[in-house]
Short mmCIF file of C-alpha atoms and ligand atoms in Angstrom, two decimals:
data_model
loop_
_atom_site.label_atom_id
_atom_site.label_comp_id
_atom_site.label_asym_id
_atom_site.label_seq_id
_atom_site.Cartn_x
_atom_site.Cartn_y
_atom_site.Cartn_z
CA MET A 1 -46.74 4.64 -99.34
CA LYS A 2 -45.70 1.00 -98.90
CA ARG A 3 -44.89 0.47 -95.26
CA ILE A 4 -45.86 2.32 -92.10
CA GLY A 5 -45.11 1.83 -88.41
CA ILE A 6 -47.55 1.99 -85.53
CA LEU A 7 -46.91 2.29 -81.81
CA THR A 8 -48.90 2.72 -78.62
CA ALA A 9 -47.43 5.06 -75.99
CA GLY A 10 -48.41 6.06 -72.44
CA GLY A 11 -50.96 4.45 -70.15
CA ASP A 12 -53.03 1.76 -71.85
CA THR A 13 -56.76 2.06 -72.55
CA PRO A 14 -59.32 -0.59 -73.47
CA ALA A 15 -59.53 0.63 -77.10
CA LEU A 16 -55.90 0.46 -78.28
CA ASN A 17 -56.26 -2.82 -80.14
CA ALA A 18 -59.40 -1.44 -81.78
CA THR A 19 -57.43 1.58 -83.05
CA ILE A 20 -54.64 -0.66 -84.36
CA TYR A 21 -57.27 -2.90 -85.96
CA GLY A 22 -58.92 0.06 -87.72
CA ALA A 23 -55.54 1.23 -89.01
CA VAL A 24 -54.60 -2.23 -90.27
CA GLN A 25 -57.95 -2.74 -92.00
CA ARG A 26 -57.58 0.55 -93.87
CA ALA A 27 -53.95 -0.24 -94.68
CA ASN A 28 -54.98 -3.65 -96.06
CA ALA A 29 -57.39 -1.92 -98.41
CA LEU A 30 -54.66 0.48 -99.51
CA LYS A 31 -52.02 -2.29 -99.78
CA ILE A 32 -49.77 -0.78 -97.13
CA GLU A 33 -47.73 -2.96 -94.76
CA VAL A 34 -48.09 -2.14 -91.06
CA VAL A 35 -45.22 -2.77 -88.67
CA GLY A 36 -46.09 -2.72 -84.96
CA LEU A 37 -43.24 -1.25 -82.89
CA LEU A 38 -43.14 -2.88 -79.48
CA ARG A 39 -43.44 -1.05 -76.14
CA GLY A 40 -44.07 2.42 -77.58
CA TYR A 41 -41.15 4.77 -78.03
CA ALA A 42 -39.02 2.47 -75.86
CA GLY A 43 -39.03 -0.06 -78.72
CA LEU A 44 -37.87 2.58 -81.17
CA LEU A 45 -34.97 3.52 -78.90
CA ASP A 46 -34.02 -0.11 -78.14
CA PRO A 47 -30.95 -1.12 -80.25
CA GLN A 48 -32.78 -4.33 -81.22
CA VAL A 49 -36.01 -2.53 -82.22
CA PRO A 50 -38.48 -5.35 -81.54
CA HIS A 51 -41.32 -5.21 -84.06
CA VAL A 52 -44.12 -7.31 -85.53
CA LEU A 53 -45.60 -7.32 -89.02
CA LEU A 54 -49.32 -6.87 -88.34
CA ASN A 55 -50.63 -7.62 -91.84
CA PRO A 56 -48.58 -10.14 -93.79
CA LEU A 57 -49.98 -10.32 -97.35
CA TYR A 58 -52.32 -7.47 -96.37
CA SER A 59 -54.44 -9.48 -93.98
CA SER A 60 -54.47 -8.85 -90.23
CA ILE A 61 -52.80 -11.34 -87.91
CA PRO A 62 -55.41 -13.27 -85.87
CA GLU A 63 -54.00 -11.99 -82.56
CA LEU A 64 -55.24 -8.50 -83.43
CA ASP A 65 -58.65 -8.48 -81.76
CA PRO A 66 -60.52 -5.15 -81.58
CA CYS A 67 -62.66 -6.48 -78.73
CA LYS A 68 -59.70 -7.13 -76.45
CA GLY A 69 -58.43 -4.42 -74.10
CA GLY A 70 -54.79 -3.45 -73.75
CA THR A 71 -52.40 -3.39 -76.68
CA LEU A 72 -50.90 -6.40 -78.39
CA ILE A 73 -47.76 -4.39 -79.20
CA GLY A 74 -47.26 -3.21 -75.61
CA SER A 75 -46.88 0.31 -74.30
CA SER A 76 -44.54 2.25 -72.03
CA ARG A 77 -44.27 5.66 -70.48
CA THR A 78 -40.90 6.17 -72.16
CA TYR A 79 -41.17 9.23 -74.38
CA LEU A 80 -38.72 10.65 -76.89
CA ASP A 81 -36.85 13.47 -75.21
CA HIS A 82 -37.32 16.26 -77.72
CA ASN A 83 -34.24 18.03 -76.36
CA SER A 84 -32.04 14.98 -76.85
CA HIS A 85 -30.17 14.95 -80.14
CA GLU A 86 -29.11 11.37 -79.40
CA HIS A 87 -32.70 10.14 -78.97
CA LEU A 88 -33.68 11.62 -82.30
CA GLN A 89 -30.67 10.24 -84.11
CA VAL A 90 -31.28 6.73 -82.77
CA ALA A 91 -35.00 6.83 -83.55
CA GLY A 92 -34.32 8.25 -87.03
CA ARG A 93 -31.79 5.50 -87.77
CA HIS A 94 -34.21 2.79 -86.69
CA VAL A 95 -37.09 4.18 -88.68
CA ALA A 96 -34.86 4.29 -91.78
CA LYS A 97 -33.67 0.70 -91.26
CA LEU A 98 -37.27 -0.46 -90.96
CA GLN A 99 -37.97 1.32 -94.26
CA LEU A 100 -41.01 3.08 -92.86
CA ASP A 101 -42.73 5.66 -95.04
CA GLY A 102 -44.82 6.95 -92.15
CA LEU A 103 -45.64 6.40 -88.50
CA ILE A 104 -48.90 6.32 -86.52
CA CYS A 105 -48.52 7.08 -82.83
CA ILE A 106 -51.48 6.14 -80.68
CA GLY A 107 -51.33 8.24 -77.55
CA GLY A 108 -52.02 11.45 -75.70
CA ASP A 109 -50.21 14.73 -75.13
CA GLY A 110 -46.85 13.18 -74.10
CA THR A 111 -46.93 11.13 -77.29
CA ILE A 112 -47.42 14.22 -79.46
CA ASN A 113 -44.29 15.85 -78.05
CA GLY A 114 -42.17 12.88 -79.15
CA MET A 115 -43.99 12.63 -82.44
CA GLN A 116 -43.35 16.26 -83.35
CA GLN A 117 -39.59 15.66 -83.51
CA LEU A 118 -39.98 12.45 -85.48
CA ALA A 119 -42.23 14.30 -87.91
CA GLU A 120 -39.12 16.10 -89.14
CA MET A 121 -37.76 12.75 -90.35
CA LEU A 122 -40.88 11.02 -91.64
CA PRO A 123 -44.62 11.72 -91.85
CA CYS A 124 -46.26 11.09 -88.46
CA VAL A 125 -49.90 11.13 -87.43
CA LEU A 126 -51.48 10.74 -84.00
CA ALA A 127 -54.52 8.58 -83.34
CA PRO A 128 -55.75 9.83 -79.96
CA LYS A 129 -56.37 7.70 -76.90
CA THR A 130 -56.78 8.37 -73.21
CA ILE A 131 -59.39 7.35 -70.70
CA ASP A 132 -59.04 10.83 -69.17
CA ASN A 133 -60.66 12.37 -72.28
CA ASP A 134 -58.29 15.30 -71.97
CA LEU A 135 -56.71 15.34 -75.44
CA GLY A 136 -58.50 18.01 -77.42
CA LEU A 137 -59.93 21.50 -77.11
CA ASN A 138 -63.22 22.86 -75.83
CA TYR A 139 -63.13 25.21 -78.83
CA PRO A 140 -60.58 26.30 -81.42
CA GLY A 141 -58.09 28.86 -80.11
CA GLU A 142 -58.42 27.73 -76.48
CA PRO A 143 -54.63 27.32 -76.06
CA ASP A 144 -54.20 31.09 -76.62
CA GLU A 145 -55.91 31.62 -73.26
CA TRP A 146 -52.83 30.34 -71.44
CA GLN A 147 -50.50 33.06 -70.22
CA ARG A 148 -47.20 33.72 -68.55
CA PRO A 149 -46.73 36.74 -66.32
CA GLN A 150 -44.41 39.12 -68.15
CA GLY A 151 -40.78 38.10 -68.03
CA ALA A 152 -41.61 35.03 -65.93
CA GLU A 153 -40.07 31.65 -66.62
CA GLY A 154 -41.80 28.35 -65.93
CA PRO A 155 -45.07 26.82 -67.07
CA SER A 156 -47.91 28.90 -68.41
CA VAL A 157 -51.06 29.38 -66.35
CA ARG A 158 -54.65 29.50 -67.44
CA GLY A 159 -55.87 33.03 -68.07
CA VAL A 160 -59.45 34.26 -68.37
CA ARG A 161 -61.68 32.05 -70.54
CA SER A 162 -62.91 33.66 -73.72
CA ARG A 163 -66.18 31.71 -73.63
CA ASP A 164 -68.48 31.10 -70.69
CA THR A 165 -70.47 28.45 -72.49
CA LEU A 166 -69.75 25.70 -74.98
CA ARG A 167 -71.13 24.71 -78.35
CA LEU A 168 -70.87 20.95 -78.63
CA GLU A 169 -69.99 21.15 -82.33
CA ASP A 170 -66.95 23.33 -81.52
CA ILE A 171 -65.33 20.68 -79.32
CA ILE A 172 -62.21 19.35 -80.98
CA ASN A 173 -62.00 15.64 -80.28
CA TYR A 174 -65.39 15.16 -78.68
CA ALA A 175 -64.32 12.01 -76.84
CA THR A 176 -61.13 9.97 -76.85
CA PRO A 177 -61.18 6.17 -77.22
CA GLY A 178 -61.06 4.56 -73.80
CA PHE A 179 -63.13 7.22 -72.04
CA ALA A 180 -66.51 5.55 -72.61
CA THR A 181 -65.31 2.18 -71.32
CA ALA A 182 -63.72 3.79 -68.27
CA VAL A 183 -67.04 5.47 -67.46
CA PHE A 184 -68.87 2.17 -68.07
CA VAL A 185 -66.67 0.53 -65.40
CA VAL A 186 -66.99 3.43 -62.96
CA VAL A 187 -70.77 3.59 -63.27
CA GLN A 188 -71.14 -0.08 -62.39
CA MET A 189 -68.90 0.29 -59.35
CA VAL A 190 -70.67 3.39 -58.06
CA GLU A 191 -74.05 1.75 -58.57
CA ARG A 192 -72.94 -1.29 -56.58
CA LEU A 193 -71.41 0.76 -53.78
CA ARG A 194 -74.64 2.68 -53.43
CA THR A 195 -76.60 -0.29 -52.16
CA THR A 196 -73.99 -1.00 -49.47
CA ALA A 197 -74.03 2.67 -48.50
CA GLU A 198 -77.82 2.44 -48.23
CA SER A 199 -77.92 -0.81 -46.25
CA HIS A 200 -75.28 0.33 -43.76
CA HIS A 201 -76.16 4.03 -43.72
CA ARG A 202 -72.69 4.97 -44.83
CA ILE A 203 -70.93 7.66 -46.82
CA ALA A 204 -68.98 6.22 -49.75
CA VAL A 205 -66.23 8.24 -51.42
CA VAL A 206 -65.25 6.72 -54.76
CA GLU A 207 -62.05 7.85 -56.48
CA VAL A 208 -61.85 7.74 -60.25
CA MET A 209 -58.97 8.45 -62.61
CA GLY A 210 -58.39 11.67 -64.49
CA ARG A 211 -55.27 13.53 -63.59
CA GLN A 212 -56.17 17.07 -64.45
CA SER A 213 -59.57 16.55 -66.03
CA GLY A 214 -62.82 15.55 -64.41
CA TYR A 215 -64.50 13.90 -67.41
CA ILE A 216 -64.56 10.41 -65.92
CA ALA A 217 -66.04 11.80 -62.69
CA LEU A 218 -68.66 13.64 -64.76
CA GLY A 219 -69.55 10.46 -66.66
CA ALA A 220 -70.15 8.77 -63.30
CA ALA A 221 -73.31 10.90 -63.16
CA TYR A 222 -75.10 7.99 -64.87
CA ALA A 223 -74.82 6.12 -61.54
CA GLN A 224 -76.53 9.08 -59.80
CA PRO A 225 -73.92 9.87 -57.15
CA ASP A 226 -75.03 12.62 -54.77
CA ILE A 227 -71.89 14.70 -55.21
CA ILE A 228 -69.25 14.88 -57.94
CA LEU A 229 -65.90 16.56 -57.30
CA ILE A 230 -63.65 17.36 -60.24
CA PRO A 231 -60.02 18.56 -60.38
CA GLU A 232 -61.00 21.78 -62.16
CA VAL A 233 -63.04 23.12 -59.23
CA PRO A 234 -61.35 23.46 -55.80
CA VAL A 235 -63.12 21.68 -52.98
CA ASP A 236 -64.52 24.06 -50.39
CA PRO A 237 -64.60 22.02 -47.13
CA HIS A 238 -67.45 24.11 -45.70
CA GLN A 239 -69.65 23.70 -48.78
CA LEU A 240 -68.88 19.98 -48.94
CA THR A 241 -69.69 19.43 -45.27
CA GLN A 242 -72.99 21.28 -45.59
CA GLN A 243 -73.97 19.35 -48.69
CA VAL A 244 -73.05 15.96 -47.20
CA SER A 245 -74.88 16.71 -43.92
CA ARG A 246 -78.01 17.79 -45.75
CA ILE A 247 -78.09 14.71 -47.99
CA TYR A 248 -77.28 12.32 -45.13
CA ASP A 249 -80.07 13.85 -43.10
CA GLN A 250 -82.52 13.17 -45.92
CA GLN A 251 -81.53 9.69 -47.07
CA GLN A 252 -79.04 8.35 -44.50
CA ASN A 253 -76.39 7.54 -47.04
CA VAL A 254 -74.26 9.59 -49.41
CA VAL A 255 -72.22 8.63 -52.47
CA ILE A 256 -69.46 11.01 -53.54
CA VAL A 257 -67.41 10.56 -56.71
CA VAL A 258 -64.03 12.28 -56.69
CA GLY A 259 -61.59 12.77 -59.57
CA GLU A 260 -58.08 11.76 -58.45
CA GLY A 261 -56.53 15.16 -59.21
CA VAL A 262 -59.00 17.13 -57.08
CA ARG A 263 -57.62 20.27 -55.37
CA GLY A 264 -58.19 22.21 -52.21
CA VAL A 265 -59.00 25.93 -52.13
CA ASP A 266 -55.26 26.63 -51.85
CA GLY A 267 -54.73 24.87 -55.20
CA ARG A 268 -52.93 21.91 -53.56
CA GLU A 269 -53.75 18.46 -55.01
CA LEU A 270 -55.49 16.64 -52.16
CA GLY A 271 -54.35 13.21 -53.32
CA ALA A 272 -50.69 14.11 -53.64
CA ALA A 273 -49.71 14.85 -50.05
CA GLU A 274 -46.39 13.05 -50.58
CA PRO A 275 -46.03 13.29 -54.32
CA ALA A 276 -44.52 10.37 -56.20
CA PHE A 277 -43.85 10.56 -59.93
CA ASP A 278 -44.09 8.08 -62.79
CA PRO A 279 -41.22 7.75 -65.32
CA ALA A 280 -42.77 10.47 -67.48
CA GLY A 281 -42.73 12.91 -64.54
CA ASN A 282 -46.49 12.81 -63.92
CA VAL A 283 -47.69 12.97 -60.31
CA LYS A 284 -49.00 9.60 -59.08
CA TYR A 285 -51.97 10.25 -56.87
CA ALA A 286 -52.00 8.40 -53.59
CA GLY A 287 -55.45 9.13 -52.27
CA ALA A 288 -57.82 11.95 -53.11
CA ALA A 289 -60.73 9.90 -51.75
CA ASP A 290 -58.87 9.27 -48.49
CA ALA A 291 -58.18 12.98 -48.22
CA ILE A 292 -61.90 13.72 -48.63
CA VAL A 293 -62.76 11.10 -46.01
CA GLY A 294 -60.20 12.68 -43.65
CA MET A 295 -61.70 16.11 -44.28
CA LEU A 296 -65.25 14.89 -43.54
CA GLU A 297 -64.19 12.93 -40.45
CA GLN A 298 -63.03 16.23 -38.98
CA SER A 299 -65.93 18.36 -40.10
CA LEU A 300 -69.11 16.28 -39.86
CA SER A 301 -70.98 16.48 -36.60
CA PRO A 302 -71.18 13.13 -34.69
CA ASP A 303 -74.86 13.99 -34.10
CA LEU A 304 -75.47 13.28 -37.77
CA PHE A 305 -75.05 9.56 -37.09
CA LEU A 306 -76.96 9.38 -33.77
CA GLU A 307 -80.02 7.71 -35.23
CA THR A 308 -78.43 5.45 -37.84
CA ARG A 309 -75.23 4.29 -36.18
CA ARG A 310 -75.93 4.47 -32.43
CA PHE A 311 -73.75 1.45 -31.62
CA GLU A 312 -70.90 2.22 -34.01
CA PRO A 313 -68.46 5.14 -34.05
CA GLY A 314 -69.59 7.90 -36.42
CA SER A 315 -66.24 7.83 -38.25
CA SER A 316 -66.89 4.22 -39.37
CA ALA A 317 -69.74 5.58 -41.48
CA LEU A 318 -67.20 6.90 -43.98
CA PHE A 319 -65.34 4.72 -46.43
CA SER A 320 -63.31 5.26 -49.57
CA ARG A 321 -62.70 3.04 -52.59
CA LYS A 322 -60.61 3.54 -55.72
CA VAL A 323 -61.86 2.19 -59.00
CA GLY A 324 -58.20 2.01 -60.03
CA HIS A 325 -56.83 0.33 -63.13
CA THR A 326 -60.03 -1.61 -63.84
CA GLN A 327 -61.03 1.65 -65.58
CA ARG A 328 -58.21 1.20 -68.03
CA GLY A 329 -58.53 -2.49 -68.73
CA GLY A 330 -60.65 -5.14 -70.32
CA ARG A 331 -63.04 -5.27 -73.23
CA PRO A 332 -63.90 -1.92 -74.86
CA ILE A 333 -67.60 -1.14 -75.18
CA LEU A 334 -69.24 -0.46 -78.55
CA PHE A 335 -68.76 3.33 -78.59
CA ASP A 336 -65.02 2.99 -78.01
CA ARG A 337 -64.65 0.27 -80.62
CA PHE A 338 -66.49 2.41 -83.14
CA ALA A 339 -64.52 5.59 -82.44
CA ALA A 340 -61.16 3.82 -82.14
CA THR A 341 -61.39 1.76 -85.33
CA GLN A 342 -62.49 4.82 -87.32
CA LEU A 343 -59.73 7.00 -85.87
CA GLY A 344 -57.13 4.31 -86.65
CA GLY A 345 -58.42 4.16 -90.24
CA LYS A 346 -58.45 7.95 -90.47
CA ALA A 347 -54.80 8.08 -89.33
CA VAL A 348 -53.80 5.79 -92.23
CA GLU A 349 -55.78 7.94 -94.67
CA LEU A 350 -54.05 11.07 -93.39
CA LEU A 351 -50.62 9.54 -93.91
CA ALA A 352 -51.59 8.31 -97.37
CA ALA A 353 -52.81 11.83 -98.21
CA GLY A 354 -49.43 13.30 -97.25
CA TYR A 355 -50.26 14.82 -93.84
CA SER A 356 -47.68 14.99 -91.06
CA ASN A 357 -47.72 16.17 -87.44
CA GLU A 358 -51.50 15.86 -87.66
CA ILE A 359 -54.09 14.42 -85.25
CA ALA A 360 -57.13 12.37 -86.29
CA THR A 361 -60.18 13.73 -84.43
CA LEU A 362 -63.72 12.75 -83.55
CA GLN A 363 -66.23 15.56 -84.07
CA TYR A 364 -69.91 15.76 -83.14
CA SER A 365 -72.82 17.84 -84.34
CA ALA A 366 -76.54 17.35 -83.75
CA THR A 367 -77.18 17.29 -87.49
CA ASP A 368 -74.32 15.03 -88.67
CA GLY A 369 -73.73 12.90 -85.58
CA PHE A 370 -70.12 11.74 -85.22
CA THR A 371 -67.64 12.43 -88.00
CA PHE A 372 -63.90 11.91 -88.30
CA ARG A 373 -61.62 14.79 -89.20
CA SER A 374 -58.17 16.08 -88.29
CA ILE A 375 -56.23 19.07 -87.00
CA ALA A 376 -52.57 20.07 -87.04
CA ALA A 377 -50.95 18.95 -83.78
CA ASN A 378 -49.60 22.46 -83.27
CA ARG A 379 -53.12 23.82 -82.87
CA LEU A 380 -53.15 22.18 -79.42
CA ARG A 381 -50.07 24.16 -78.35
CA ASP A 382 -50.06 27.44 -76.46
CA ARG A 383 -47.74 30.30 -77.43
CA TRP A 384 -44.87 28.63 -75.59
CA GLY A 385 -45.40 25.31 -77.31
CA GLU A 386 -47.01 23.54 -74.36
CA ILE A 387 -49.98 21.19 -74.73
CA HIS A 388 -52.39 21.42 -71.80
CA PRO A 389 -54.78 18.65 -70.84
CA ARG A 390 -58.31 19.63 -71.89
CA GLU A 391 -60.20 20.65 -68.77
CA VAL A 392 -63.88 20.18 -68.10
CA HIS A 393 -65.32 23.52 -69.23
CA PRO A 394 -67.09 25.35 -66.35
CA SER A 395 -70.38 25.20 -68.26
CA LEU A 396 -70.42 21.39 -68.02
CA TYR A 397 -70.35 21.39 -64.21
CA ASP A 398 -72.60 23.01 -61.63
CA ALA A 399 -70.16 24.02 -58.89
CA GLY A 400 -72.95 25.16 -56.54
CA ARG A 401 -74.67 21.76 -56.56
CA MET A 402 -71.37 19.86 -57.03
CA GLN A 403 -73.05 18.07 -59.90
CA LEU A 404 -73.20 17.77 -63.67
CA SER A 405 -74.82 20.85 -65.26
CA SER A 406 -77.60 20.64 -67.82
CA LEU A 407 -75.09 21.29 -70.62
CA GLY A 408 -72.95 18.53 -69.10
CA MET A 409 -75.93 16.21 -69.62
CA GLU A 410 -76.20 17.31 -73.25
CA TYR A 411 -72.48 16.64 -73.70
CA LEU A 412 -72.70 13.08 -72.34
CA LYS A 413 -75.84 11.96 -74.15
CA PRO A 414 -74.42 11.53 -77.69
CA ILE A 415 -71.64 9.36 -76.31
CA PHE A 416 -73.55 7.17 -73.90
CA THR A 417 -77.10 6.83 -75.19
CA ARG A 418 -76.02 3.97 -77.46
CA ALA A 419 -72.55 3.31 -76.06
CA VAL A 420 -73.21 -0.25 -74.92
CA GLY A 421 -73.79 -2.81 -77.66
CA ALA A 422 -75.90 -5.94 -77.33
CA ASP A 423 -72.68 -7.95 -77.69
CA ASP A 424 -71.16 -6.14 -74.68
CA VAL A 425 -73.92 -7.61 -72.54
CA GLU A 426 -74.05 -10.94 -74.30
CA TYR A 427 -70.31 -11.31 -73.76
CA MET A 428 -70.87 -11.30 -69.98
CA ARG A 429 -73.51 -13.99 -70.26
CA ARG A 430 -71.58 -16.17 -72.68
CA GLU A 431 -67.94 -15.88 -71.73
CA VAL A 432 -67.36 -14.77 -68.15
CA PHE A 433 -68.59 -17.96 -66.49
CA ASP A 434 -67.62 -20.29 -69.28
CA ALA A 435 -66.59 -23.54 -67.56
CA GLY A 436 -63.52 -23.60 -69.79
CA CYS A 437 -62.12 -20.69 -67.76
CA LEU A 438 -61.74 -23.05 -64.81
CA SER A 439 -59.74 -25.69 -66.60
CA ASN A 440 -57.75 -23.65 -69.15
CA ARG A 441 -54.79 -21.50 -68.22
CA TYR A 442 -54.97 -17.85 -69.24
CA GLN A 443 -53.46 -17.44 -72.68
CA SER A 444 -51.54 -14.16 -72.63
CA ILE A 445 -51.30 -12.06 -75.75
CA ASN A 446 -47.69 -11.37 -74.75
CA SER A 447 -46.76 -15.03 -75.31
CA ASP A 448 -48.73 -15.21 -78.56
CA ILE A 449 -47.11 -12.13 -79.99
CA ARG A 450 -43.62 -13.17 -78.89
CA ARG A 451 -43.64 -15.80 -81.61
CA ARG A 452 -44.03 -13.08 -84.23
CA ILE A 453 -41.43 -10.63 -82.95
CA ARG A 454 -38.60 -9.67 -85.26
CA TYR A 455 -35.50 -7.66 -84.37
CA LEU A 456 -33.34 -5.35 -86.39
O1 F6P B 1 -53.30 9.17 -67.96
C1 F6P B 1 -54.11 8.10 -67.82
C2 F6P B 1 -54.12 7.58 -66.41
O2 F6P B 1 -55.00 6.52 -66.46
C3 F6P B 1 -54.50 8.59 -65.33
O3 F6P B 1 -55.87 8.78 -65.23
C4 F6P B 1 -53.85 7.99 -64.10
O4 F6P B 1 -53.48 8.99 -63.20
C5 F6P B 1 -52.65 7.37 -64.65
O5 F6P B 1 -52.89 7.07 -66.01
C6 F6P B 1 -52.19 6.13 -63.91
O6 F6P B 1 -51.04 5.68 -64.52
P1 F6P B 1 -50.14 4.41 -64.11
O7 F6P B 1 -50.31 3.41 -65.18
O8 F6P B 1 -48.76 4.95 -64.14
O9 F6P B 1 -50.59 3.96 -62.77
#
């Protein structure tokens, strides 16, 4: 194996450069050239095929910094259409012209679908990434639980779960790079909103990302929100109102964390009242937190605020905030850098060992800690070939208390107990208020990398 390609597809995460860095380091050791394809699959379909050699003479280019968020080779939500013969022909031609012996795709489920077709032309391996932490399985065989009513067309639906509890060592892909940093950002925001909620006796509803999976919302538990709502468990307005009233009565402020894809009891996504879609066809959520605020404005008794907000309307006690794209950006914390660099390196090893259509994975066990392994991409597919986002298993969430369960705590601890490195804190002290930031213009990686771009 002399030359491989690498691309980053889908929404960015803070740990993409770290994954690329890990792959390039391992490739340097194995004397393999690494070509970065620009803007994900879009670059591969572009007639000019913009690309960058990431390790001339087997040493990484200086722009490749594992501590910097985003991706120096750019990303897009353009995916290879696996039903399009033309797409595959074009991509195949470009890969051949670039003389690639293998390809590493850094992405999530949408990326695997494109990769599967390419894997028929050249060896392809996926290095996982997603802040949503939804690429993986709660246990092997989980995709077989999806069903389609007999004779019915359309997407499969989740059937009865075969396991009512989880063994942490069975989880395939314990955590995906980007997740830990997203939680790190969310926790700080929730913690800061709490003091305002306390001072002004308010109810704060904080919306976090996670389309179909509530992992980021669960991770927010470190900031001790009073209530956590996740997409996997429908919100019962009556239960929510009771819980909020009880907590407000006790402490005169409430902090609620809500995953953006949260649903009502009718299964409707609360944040997608007027659904808009991104180029990949995913629903863009407009406001789950606003929907929860609206729900509580209707249901909470004005008497609740008599003592604390006598001179202000009760409804002004409620406010919503989205953490938004800050969850996806900026410097990755230590845990993500560690997992991402190792997974990038593992992806190169898998290609060098002759694997294709394979996924590098992060595994955990109490005895061995974190280890890096792999599974065939097809093991994530249900009987109809669909890959479903990994959901928060019911045993990780206590639906009655609307909180993390005790097993949920056990799940989070290995990731977060040492997730923040001393340098992550030192960086804030040293670099954020560096006086040079005032006088120097921001130096964008996009301009730096432009000088290195080659075209076919
Ligand atoms: O899939 C990752 C994700 O961060 C989701 O949590 C979120 O819904 C979405 O991407 C936002 O994507 P966009 O970049 O299109 O706003």
